[in-house]
CSV table of C-alpha atoms in Angstrom, one decimal:
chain,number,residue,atom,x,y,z
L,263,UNK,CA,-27.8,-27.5,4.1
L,264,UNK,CA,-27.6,-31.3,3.8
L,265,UNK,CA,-25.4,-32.5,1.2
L,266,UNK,CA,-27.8,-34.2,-2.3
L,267,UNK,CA,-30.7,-31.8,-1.3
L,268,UNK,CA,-31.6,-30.5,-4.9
L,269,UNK,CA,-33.4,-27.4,-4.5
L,270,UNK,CA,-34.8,-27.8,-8.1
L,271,UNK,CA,-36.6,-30.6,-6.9
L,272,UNK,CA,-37.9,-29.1,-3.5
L,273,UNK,CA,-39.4,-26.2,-5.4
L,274,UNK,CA,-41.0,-28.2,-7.9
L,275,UNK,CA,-43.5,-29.7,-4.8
L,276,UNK,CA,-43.9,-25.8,-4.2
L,277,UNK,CA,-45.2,-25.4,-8.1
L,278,UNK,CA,-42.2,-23.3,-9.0
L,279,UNK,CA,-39.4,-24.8,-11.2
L,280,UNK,CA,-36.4,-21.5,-10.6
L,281,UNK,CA,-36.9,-19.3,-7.7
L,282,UNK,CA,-38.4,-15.7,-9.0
L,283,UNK,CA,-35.5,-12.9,-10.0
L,284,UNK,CA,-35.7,-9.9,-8.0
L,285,UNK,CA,-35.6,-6.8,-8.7
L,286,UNK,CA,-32.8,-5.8,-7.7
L,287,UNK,CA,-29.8,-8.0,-7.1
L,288,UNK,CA,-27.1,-7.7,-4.6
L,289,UNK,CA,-24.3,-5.2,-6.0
L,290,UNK,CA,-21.7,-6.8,-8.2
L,291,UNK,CA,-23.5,-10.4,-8.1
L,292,UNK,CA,-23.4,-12.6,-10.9
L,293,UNK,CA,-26.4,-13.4,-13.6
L,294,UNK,CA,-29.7,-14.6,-11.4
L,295,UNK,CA,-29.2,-18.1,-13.0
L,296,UNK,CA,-25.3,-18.4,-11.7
L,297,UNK,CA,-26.0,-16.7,-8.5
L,298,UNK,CA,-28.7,-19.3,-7.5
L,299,UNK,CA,-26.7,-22.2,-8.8
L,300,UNK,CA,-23.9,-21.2,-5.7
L,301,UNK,CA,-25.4,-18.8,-3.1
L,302,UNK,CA,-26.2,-20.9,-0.4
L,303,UNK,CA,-29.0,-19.0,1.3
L,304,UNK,CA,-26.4,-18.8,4.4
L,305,UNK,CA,-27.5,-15.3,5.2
L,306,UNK,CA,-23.7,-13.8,6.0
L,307,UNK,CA,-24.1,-11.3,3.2
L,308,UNK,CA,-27.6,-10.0,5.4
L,309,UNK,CA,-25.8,-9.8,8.7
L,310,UNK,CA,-22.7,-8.2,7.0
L,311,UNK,CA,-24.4,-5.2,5.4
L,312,UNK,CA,-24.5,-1.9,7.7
L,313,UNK,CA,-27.0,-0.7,6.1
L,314,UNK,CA,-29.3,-3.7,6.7
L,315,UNK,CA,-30.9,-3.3,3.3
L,316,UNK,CA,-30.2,-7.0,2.6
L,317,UNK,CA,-33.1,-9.2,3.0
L,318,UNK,CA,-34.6,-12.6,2.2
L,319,UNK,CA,-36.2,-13.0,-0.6
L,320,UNK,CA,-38.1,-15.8,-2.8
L,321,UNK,CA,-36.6,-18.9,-1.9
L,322,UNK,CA,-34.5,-17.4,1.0
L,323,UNK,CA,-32.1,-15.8,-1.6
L,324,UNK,CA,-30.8,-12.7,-0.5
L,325,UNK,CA,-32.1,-9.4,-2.5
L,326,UNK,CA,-31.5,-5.6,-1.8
L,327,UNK,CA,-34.8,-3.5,0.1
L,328,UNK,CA,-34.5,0.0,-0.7
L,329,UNK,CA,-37.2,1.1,1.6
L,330,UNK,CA,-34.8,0.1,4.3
L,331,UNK,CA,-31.8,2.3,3.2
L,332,UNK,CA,-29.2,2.9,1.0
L,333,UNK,CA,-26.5,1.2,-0.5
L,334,UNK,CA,-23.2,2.5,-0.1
L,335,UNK,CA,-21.4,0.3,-1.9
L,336,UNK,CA,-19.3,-0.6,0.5
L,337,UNK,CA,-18.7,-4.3,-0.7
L,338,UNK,CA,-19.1,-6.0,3.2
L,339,UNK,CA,-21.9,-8.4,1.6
L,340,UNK,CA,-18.7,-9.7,-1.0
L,341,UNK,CA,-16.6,-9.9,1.5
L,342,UNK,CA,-18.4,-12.0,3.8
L,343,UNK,CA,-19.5,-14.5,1.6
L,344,UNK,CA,-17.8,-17.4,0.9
L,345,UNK,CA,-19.4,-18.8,-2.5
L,346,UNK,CA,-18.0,-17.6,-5.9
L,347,UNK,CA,-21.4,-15.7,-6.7
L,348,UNK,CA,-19.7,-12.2,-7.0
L,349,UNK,CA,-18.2,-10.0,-9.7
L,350,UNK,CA,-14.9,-8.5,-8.7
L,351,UNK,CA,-15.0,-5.0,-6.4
L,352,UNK,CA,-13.5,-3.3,-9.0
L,353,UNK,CA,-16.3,-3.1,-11.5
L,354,UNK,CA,-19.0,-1.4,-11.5
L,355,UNK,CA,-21.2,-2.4,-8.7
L,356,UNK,CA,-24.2,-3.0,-10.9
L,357,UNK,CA,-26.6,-1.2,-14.2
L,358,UNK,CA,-29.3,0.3,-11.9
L,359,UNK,CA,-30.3,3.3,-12.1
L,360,UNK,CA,-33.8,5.7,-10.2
L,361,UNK,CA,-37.0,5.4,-12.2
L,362,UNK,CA,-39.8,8.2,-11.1
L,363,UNK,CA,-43.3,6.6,-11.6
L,364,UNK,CA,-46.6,8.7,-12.3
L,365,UNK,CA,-47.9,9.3,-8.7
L,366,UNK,CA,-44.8,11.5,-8.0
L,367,UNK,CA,-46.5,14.7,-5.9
L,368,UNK,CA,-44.8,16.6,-8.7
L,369,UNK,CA,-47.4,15.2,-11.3
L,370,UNK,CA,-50.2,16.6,-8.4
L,371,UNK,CA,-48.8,20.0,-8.5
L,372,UNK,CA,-47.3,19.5,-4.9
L,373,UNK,CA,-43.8,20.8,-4.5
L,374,UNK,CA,-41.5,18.3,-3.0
L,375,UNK,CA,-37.8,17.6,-3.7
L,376,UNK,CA,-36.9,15.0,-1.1
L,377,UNK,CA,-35.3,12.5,-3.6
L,378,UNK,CA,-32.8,15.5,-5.5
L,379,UNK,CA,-32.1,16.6,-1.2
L,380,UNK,CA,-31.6,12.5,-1.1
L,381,UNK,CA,-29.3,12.2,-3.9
L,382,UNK,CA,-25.9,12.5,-3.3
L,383,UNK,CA,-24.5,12.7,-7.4
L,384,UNK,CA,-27.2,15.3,-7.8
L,385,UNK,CA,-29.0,12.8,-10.3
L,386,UNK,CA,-32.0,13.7,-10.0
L,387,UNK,CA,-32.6,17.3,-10.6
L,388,UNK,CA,-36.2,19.6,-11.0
L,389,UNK,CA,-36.9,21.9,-13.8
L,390,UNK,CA,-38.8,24.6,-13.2
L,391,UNK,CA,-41.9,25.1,-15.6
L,392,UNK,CA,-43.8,28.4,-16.2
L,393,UNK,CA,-47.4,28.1,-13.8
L,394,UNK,CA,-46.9,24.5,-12.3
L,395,UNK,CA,-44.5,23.0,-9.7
L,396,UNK,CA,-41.1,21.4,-11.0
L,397,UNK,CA,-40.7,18.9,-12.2
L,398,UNK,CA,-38.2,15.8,-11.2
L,399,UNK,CA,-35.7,14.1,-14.4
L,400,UNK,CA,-32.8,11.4,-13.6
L,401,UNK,CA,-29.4,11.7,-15.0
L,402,UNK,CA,-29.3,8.5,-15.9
L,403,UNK,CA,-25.1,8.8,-15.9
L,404,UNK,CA,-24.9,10.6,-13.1
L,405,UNK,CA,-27.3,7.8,-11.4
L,406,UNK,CA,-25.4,5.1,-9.2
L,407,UNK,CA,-29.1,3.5,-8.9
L,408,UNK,CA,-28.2,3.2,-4.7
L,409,UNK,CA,-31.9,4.1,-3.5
L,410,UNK,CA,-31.5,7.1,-1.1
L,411,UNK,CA,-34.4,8.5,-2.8
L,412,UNK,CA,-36.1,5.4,-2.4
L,413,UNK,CA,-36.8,5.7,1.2
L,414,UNK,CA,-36.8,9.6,0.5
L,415,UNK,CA,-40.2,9.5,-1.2
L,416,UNK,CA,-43.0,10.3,0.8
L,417,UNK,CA,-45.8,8.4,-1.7
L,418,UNK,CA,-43.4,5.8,-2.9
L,419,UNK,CA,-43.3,6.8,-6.3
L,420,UNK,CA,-39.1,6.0,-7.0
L,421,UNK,CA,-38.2,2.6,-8.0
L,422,UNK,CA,-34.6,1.3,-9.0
L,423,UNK,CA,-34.7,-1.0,-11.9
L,424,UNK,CA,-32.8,-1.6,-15.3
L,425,UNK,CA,-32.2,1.5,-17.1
L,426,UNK,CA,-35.2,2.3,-20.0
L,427,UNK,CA,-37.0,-0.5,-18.1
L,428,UNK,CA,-41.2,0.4,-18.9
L,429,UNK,CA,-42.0,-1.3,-15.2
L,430,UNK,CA,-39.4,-0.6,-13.0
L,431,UNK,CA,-38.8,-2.6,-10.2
């Protein structure tokens, strides 16, 4: 990137002022407003994940795409980048955590459990009710918010967001 370019500028020609938070962040990145300030749009953190769930987002800035995988947490998207825009490893990655939305075949009265087959810490469990199909809940301690059952879900009805967040992401 050429050295005095000042982003803030460039994107007020584009009628935004601050380039649109995602969803979901890179694990164990800093507070949007600190990690836009350094992250460098370099893509090394994208070519570094083997899961290839890293993509570009708004403004080129690198966000996490469940519906392309998991995350594993393996910490290959830290360790490749060179900017200071990253909590240490040894904290938790991030506060994420599996939201099931309405359209869930559950709600249908279709049987399905792909996203509890999904999820490896068994967050995500099915009670069984009296006349009608079970029903999914989320552990939310037990929930590393990673998005197996993201791509899992045949109707798209998981989404990985802030915990008690009313519209997950």
């Amino acid at each position: 990137m050429p050295e005095g370019v000042n982003l803030s500028r460039r994107g007020l020609f584009r009628g935004r002022l601050t380039s649109k938070e995602p969803g979901v962040q890179l694990p164990w990145s800093l507070p949007w407003p600190d990690f836009v300030a350094d992250c460098t749009r370099c893509g090394d953190c994208l070519t570094a994940c083997p899961e290839q769930i890293l993509v570009k987002g708004d403004g080129g800035f690198p966000m996490v795409e469940f519906r392309h995988g998991e995350c594993t947490f393996c910490g290959d998207c830290v360790a490749a980048c060179k900017a200071p825009i990253f909590r240490p490893t040894t904290e938790a990655p991030w506060q994420y955590i599996a939201h099931i939305e309405a359209n869930c075949l559950a709600s249908t009265q279709v049987f399905c459990q792909r996203c509890q087959d999904s999820c490896e810490t068994r967050a995500i469990r099915f009670s069984p009710m009296l006349g009608r199909v079970p029903t999914p809940s989320i552990d939310a301690a037990s929930c590393t918010g990673c998005g197996a059952c993201v791509m899992d879900c045949p109707v798209g009805s998981i989404r990985v967001g802030a915990p008690g967040s009313e519209n997950p992401i």
